PDB file of C-alpha atoms in Angstrom:
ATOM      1  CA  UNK A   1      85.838  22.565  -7.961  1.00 46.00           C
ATOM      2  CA  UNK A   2      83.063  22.054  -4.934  1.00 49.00           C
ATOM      3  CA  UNK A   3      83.727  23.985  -2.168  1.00 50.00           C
ATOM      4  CA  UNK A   4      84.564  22.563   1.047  1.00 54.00           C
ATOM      5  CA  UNK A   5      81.647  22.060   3.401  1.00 51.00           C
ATOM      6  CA  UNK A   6      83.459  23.888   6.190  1.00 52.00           C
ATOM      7  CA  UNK A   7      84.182  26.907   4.307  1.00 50.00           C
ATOM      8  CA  UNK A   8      80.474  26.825   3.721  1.00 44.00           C
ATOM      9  CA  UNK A   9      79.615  26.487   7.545  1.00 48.00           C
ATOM     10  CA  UNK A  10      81.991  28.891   8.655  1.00 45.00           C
ATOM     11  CA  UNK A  11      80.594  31.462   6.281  1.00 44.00           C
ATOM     12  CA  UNK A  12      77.244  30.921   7.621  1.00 41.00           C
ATOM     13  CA  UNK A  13      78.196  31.557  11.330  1.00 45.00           C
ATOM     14  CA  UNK A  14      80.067  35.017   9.810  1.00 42.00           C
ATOM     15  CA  UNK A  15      77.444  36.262   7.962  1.00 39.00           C
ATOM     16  CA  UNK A  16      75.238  35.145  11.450  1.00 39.00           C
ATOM     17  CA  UNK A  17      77.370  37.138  13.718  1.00 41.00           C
ATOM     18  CA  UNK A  18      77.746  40.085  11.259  1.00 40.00           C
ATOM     19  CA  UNK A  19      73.655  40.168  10.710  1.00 43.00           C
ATOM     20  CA  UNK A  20      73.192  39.450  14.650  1.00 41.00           C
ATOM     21  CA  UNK A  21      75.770  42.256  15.237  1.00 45.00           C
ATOM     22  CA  UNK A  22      73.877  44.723  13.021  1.00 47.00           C
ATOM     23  CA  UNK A  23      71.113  44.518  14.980  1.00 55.00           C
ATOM     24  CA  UNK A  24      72.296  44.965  18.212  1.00 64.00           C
ATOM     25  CA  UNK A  25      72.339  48.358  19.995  1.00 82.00           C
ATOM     26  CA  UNK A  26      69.888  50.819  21.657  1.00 86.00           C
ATOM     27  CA  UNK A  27      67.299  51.655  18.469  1.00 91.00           C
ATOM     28  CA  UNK A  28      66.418  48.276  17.731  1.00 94.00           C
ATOM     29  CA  UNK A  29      65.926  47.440  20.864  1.00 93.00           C
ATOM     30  CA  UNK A  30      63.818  50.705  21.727  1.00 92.00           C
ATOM     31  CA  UNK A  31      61.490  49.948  18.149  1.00 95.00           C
ATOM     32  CA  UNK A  32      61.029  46.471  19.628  1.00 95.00           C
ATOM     33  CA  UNK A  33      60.344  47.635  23.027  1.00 96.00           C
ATOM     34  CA  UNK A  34      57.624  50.412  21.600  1.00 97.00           C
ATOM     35  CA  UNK A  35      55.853  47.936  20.064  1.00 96.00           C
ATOM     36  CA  UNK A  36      56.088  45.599  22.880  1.00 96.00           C
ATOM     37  CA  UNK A  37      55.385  47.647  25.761  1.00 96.00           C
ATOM     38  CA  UNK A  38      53.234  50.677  24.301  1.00 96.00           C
ATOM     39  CA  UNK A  39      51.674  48.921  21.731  1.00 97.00           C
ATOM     40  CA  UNK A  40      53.179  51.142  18.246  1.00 97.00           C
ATOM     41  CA  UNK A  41      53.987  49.861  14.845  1.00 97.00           C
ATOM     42  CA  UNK A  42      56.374  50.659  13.034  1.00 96.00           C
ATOM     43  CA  UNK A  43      53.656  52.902  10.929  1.00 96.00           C
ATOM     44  CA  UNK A  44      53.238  54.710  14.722  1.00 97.00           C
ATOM     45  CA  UNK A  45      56.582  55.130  15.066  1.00 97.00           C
ATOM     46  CA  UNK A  46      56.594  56.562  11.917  1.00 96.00           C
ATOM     47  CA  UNK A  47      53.660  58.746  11.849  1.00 95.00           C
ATOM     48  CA  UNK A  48      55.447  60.596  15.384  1.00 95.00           C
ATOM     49  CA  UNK A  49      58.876  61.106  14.400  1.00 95.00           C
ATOM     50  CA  UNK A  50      57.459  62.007  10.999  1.00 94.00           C
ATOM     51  CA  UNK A  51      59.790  59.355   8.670  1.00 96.00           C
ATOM     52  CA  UNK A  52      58.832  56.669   6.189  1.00 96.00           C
ATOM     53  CA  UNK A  53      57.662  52.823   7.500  1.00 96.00           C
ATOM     54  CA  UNK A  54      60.984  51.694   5.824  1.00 96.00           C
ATOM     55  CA  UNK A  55      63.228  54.311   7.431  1.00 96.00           C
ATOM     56  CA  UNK A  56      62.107  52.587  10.872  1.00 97.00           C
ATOM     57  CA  UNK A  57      62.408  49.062   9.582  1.00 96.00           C
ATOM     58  CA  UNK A  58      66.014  50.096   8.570  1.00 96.00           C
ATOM     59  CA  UNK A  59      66.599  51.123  12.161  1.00 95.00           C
ATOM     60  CA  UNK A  60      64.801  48.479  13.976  1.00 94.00           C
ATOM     61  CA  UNK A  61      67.524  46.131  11.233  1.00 94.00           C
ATOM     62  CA  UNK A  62      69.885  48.434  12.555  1.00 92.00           C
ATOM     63  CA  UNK A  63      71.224  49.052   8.741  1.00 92.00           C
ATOM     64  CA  UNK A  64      71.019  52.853   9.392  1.00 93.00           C
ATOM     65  CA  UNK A  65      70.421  54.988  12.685  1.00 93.00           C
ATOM     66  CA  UNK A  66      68.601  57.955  12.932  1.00 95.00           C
ATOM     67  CA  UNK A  67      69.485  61.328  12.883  1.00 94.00           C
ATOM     68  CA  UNK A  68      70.795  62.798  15.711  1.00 94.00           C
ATOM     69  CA  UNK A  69      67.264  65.090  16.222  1.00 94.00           C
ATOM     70  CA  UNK A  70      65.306  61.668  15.395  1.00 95.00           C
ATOM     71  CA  UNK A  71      67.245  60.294  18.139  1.00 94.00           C
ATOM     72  CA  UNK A  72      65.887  62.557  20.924  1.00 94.00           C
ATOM     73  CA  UNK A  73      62.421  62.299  19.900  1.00 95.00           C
ATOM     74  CA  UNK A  74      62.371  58.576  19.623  1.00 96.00           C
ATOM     75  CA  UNK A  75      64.400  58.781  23.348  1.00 95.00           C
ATOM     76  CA  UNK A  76      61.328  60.998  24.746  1.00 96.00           C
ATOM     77  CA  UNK A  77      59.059  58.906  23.235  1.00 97.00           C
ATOM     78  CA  UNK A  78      60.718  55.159  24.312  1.00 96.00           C
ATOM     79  CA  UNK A  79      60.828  57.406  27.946  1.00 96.00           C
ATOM     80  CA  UNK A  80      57.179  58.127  28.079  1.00 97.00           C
ATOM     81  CA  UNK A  81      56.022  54.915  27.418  1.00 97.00           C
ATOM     82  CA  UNK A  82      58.471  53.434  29.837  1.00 96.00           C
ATOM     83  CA  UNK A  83      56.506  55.615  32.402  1.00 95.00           C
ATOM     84  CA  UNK A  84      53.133  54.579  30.761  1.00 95.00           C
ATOM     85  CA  UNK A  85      53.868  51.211  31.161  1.00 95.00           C
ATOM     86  CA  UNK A  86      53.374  51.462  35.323  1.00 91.00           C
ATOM     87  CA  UNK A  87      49.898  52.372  34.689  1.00 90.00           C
ATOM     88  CA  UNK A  88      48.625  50.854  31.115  1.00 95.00           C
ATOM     89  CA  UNK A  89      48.524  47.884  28.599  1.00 96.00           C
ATOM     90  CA  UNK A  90      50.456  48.722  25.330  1.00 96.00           C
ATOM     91  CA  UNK A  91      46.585  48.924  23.889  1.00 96.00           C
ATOM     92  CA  UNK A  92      45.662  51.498  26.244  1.00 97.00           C
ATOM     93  CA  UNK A  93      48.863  53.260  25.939  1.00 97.00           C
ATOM     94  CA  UNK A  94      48.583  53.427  21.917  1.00 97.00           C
ATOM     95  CA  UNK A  95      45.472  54.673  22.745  1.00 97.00           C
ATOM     96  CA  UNK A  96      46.646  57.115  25.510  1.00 96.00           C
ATOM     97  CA  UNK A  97      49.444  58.903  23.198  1.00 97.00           C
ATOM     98  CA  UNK A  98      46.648  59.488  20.226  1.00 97.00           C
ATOM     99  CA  UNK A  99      44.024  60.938  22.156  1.00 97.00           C
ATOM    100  CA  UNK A 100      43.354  64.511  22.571  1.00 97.00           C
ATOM    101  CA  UNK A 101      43.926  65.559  26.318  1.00 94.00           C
ATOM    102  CA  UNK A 102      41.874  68.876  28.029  1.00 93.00           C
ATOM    103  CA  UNK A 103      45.085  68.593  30.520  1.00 90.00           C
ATOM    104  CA  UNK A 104      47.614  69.382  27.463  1.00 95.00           C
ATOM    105  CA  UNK A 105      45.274  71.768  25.931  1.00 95.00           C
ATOM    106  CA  UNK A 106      43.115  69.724  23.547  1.00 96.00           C
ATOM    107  CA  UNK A 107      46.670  68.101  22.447  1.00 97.00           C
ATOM    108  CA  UNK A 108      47.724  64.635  21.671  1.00 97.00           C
ATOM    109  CA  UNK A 109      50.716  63.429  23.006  1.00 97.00           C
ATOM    110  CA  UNK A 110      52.426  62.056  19.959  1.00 96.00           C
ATOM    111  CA  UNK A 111      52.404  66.011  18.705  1.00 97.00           C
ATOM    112  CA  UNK A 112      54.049  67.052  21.947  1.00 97.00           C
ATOM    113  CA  UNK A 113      57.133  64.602  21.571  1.00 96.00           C
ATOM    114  CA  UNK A 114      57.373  64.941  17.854  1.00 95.00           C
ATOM    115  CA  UNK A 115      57.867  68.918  18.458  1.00 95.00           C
ATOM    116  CA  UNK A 116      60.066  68.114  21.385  1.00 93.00           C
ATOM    117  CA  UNK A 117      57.406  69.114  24.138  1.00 96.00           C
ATOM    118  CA  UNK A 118      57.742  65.863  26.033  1.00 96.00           C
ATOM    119  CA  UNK A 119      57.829  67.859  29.221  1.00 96.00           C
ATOM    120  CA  UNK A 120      54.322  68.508  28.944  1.00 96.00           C
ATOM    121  CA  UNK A 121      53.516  65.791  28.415  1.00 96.00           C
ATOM    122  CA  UNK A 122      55.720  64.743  31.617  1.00 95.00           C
ATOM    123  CA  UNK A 123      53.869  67.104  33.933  1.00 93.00           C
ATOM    124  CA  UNK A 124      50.842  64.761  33.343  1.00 90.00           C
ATOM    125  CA  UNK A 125      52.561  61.500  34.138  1.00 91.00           C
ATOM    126  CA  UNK A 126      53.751  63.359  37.278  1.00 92.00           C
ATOM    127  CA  UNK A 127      50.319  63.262  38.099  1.00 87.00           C
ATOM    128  CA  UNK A 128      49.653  60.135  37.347  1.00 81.00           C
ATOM    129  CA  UNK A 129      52.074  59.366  39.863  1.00 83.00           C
ATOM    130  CA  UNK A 130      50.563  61.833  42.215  1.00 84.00           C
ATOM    131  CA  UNK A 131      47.416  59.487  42.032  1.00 77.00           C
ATOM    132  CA  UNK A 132      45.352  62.790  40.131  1.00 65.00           C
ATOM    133  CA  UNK A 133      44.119  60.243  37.826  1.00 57.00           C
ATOM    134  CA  UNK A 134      43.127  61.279  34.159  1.00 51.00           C
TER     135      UNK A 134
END
């Protein structure tokens, strides 16, 4: 027997909330604002918390969340960029967390905040702020 066209419809609109509802929340919103605003793909993102391409397109889906840990370096890193974004475009501030830096001690960025050294890497937007430019 056919199915009754507003079964159908009102299936559609569940399955729309439930997939709309999935994705709603901090991560996804931080992935999309890293790529946005600092310019990183989900292979950056990645590459710095040190997690698969598909493990971030999970969270960005918001089918999974990351680990606690995970959490506080993505957090640092969402946080830096925030504070990159008064001074850069996302290209130069892709470019800005890869490069080596003589004030961190020949270090990139990305490294600091993956080992949970994003104070360091603070201390040098504090600068920035102080108008010491780099």
């Amino acid at each position: 027997m056919p199915r009754d066209p507003t079964e159908k419809i009102a299936e559609d609109e569940r399955c729309e909330r439930s997939a709309m509802s999935t994705k709603s929340g901090a991560m996804p919103r931080y992935i999309d604002e890293l790529n946005e605003i600092g310019g990183l793909s989900g292979t950056d993102i990645a590459n710095i918390v040190d997690v698969s391409k598909a493990t971030v397109s999970r969270w960005k889906a918001g089918t999974v969340r990351p680990q606690p840990s995970t959490q506080l370096v993505l957090s640092d890193l969402y946080f830096v960029v925030g504070r990159l974004g008064e001074y850069y475009s996302a290209d130069e501030i892709r470019t800005w967390l890869y490069a080596r830096h003589p004030q961190l001690d020949g270090a990139r960025a990305i490294d600091l905040i993956n080992q949970n050294r994003s104070e360091d890497v603070l201390r040098i937007l504090d600068r920035l702020d102080a108008e010491v430019y780099l």
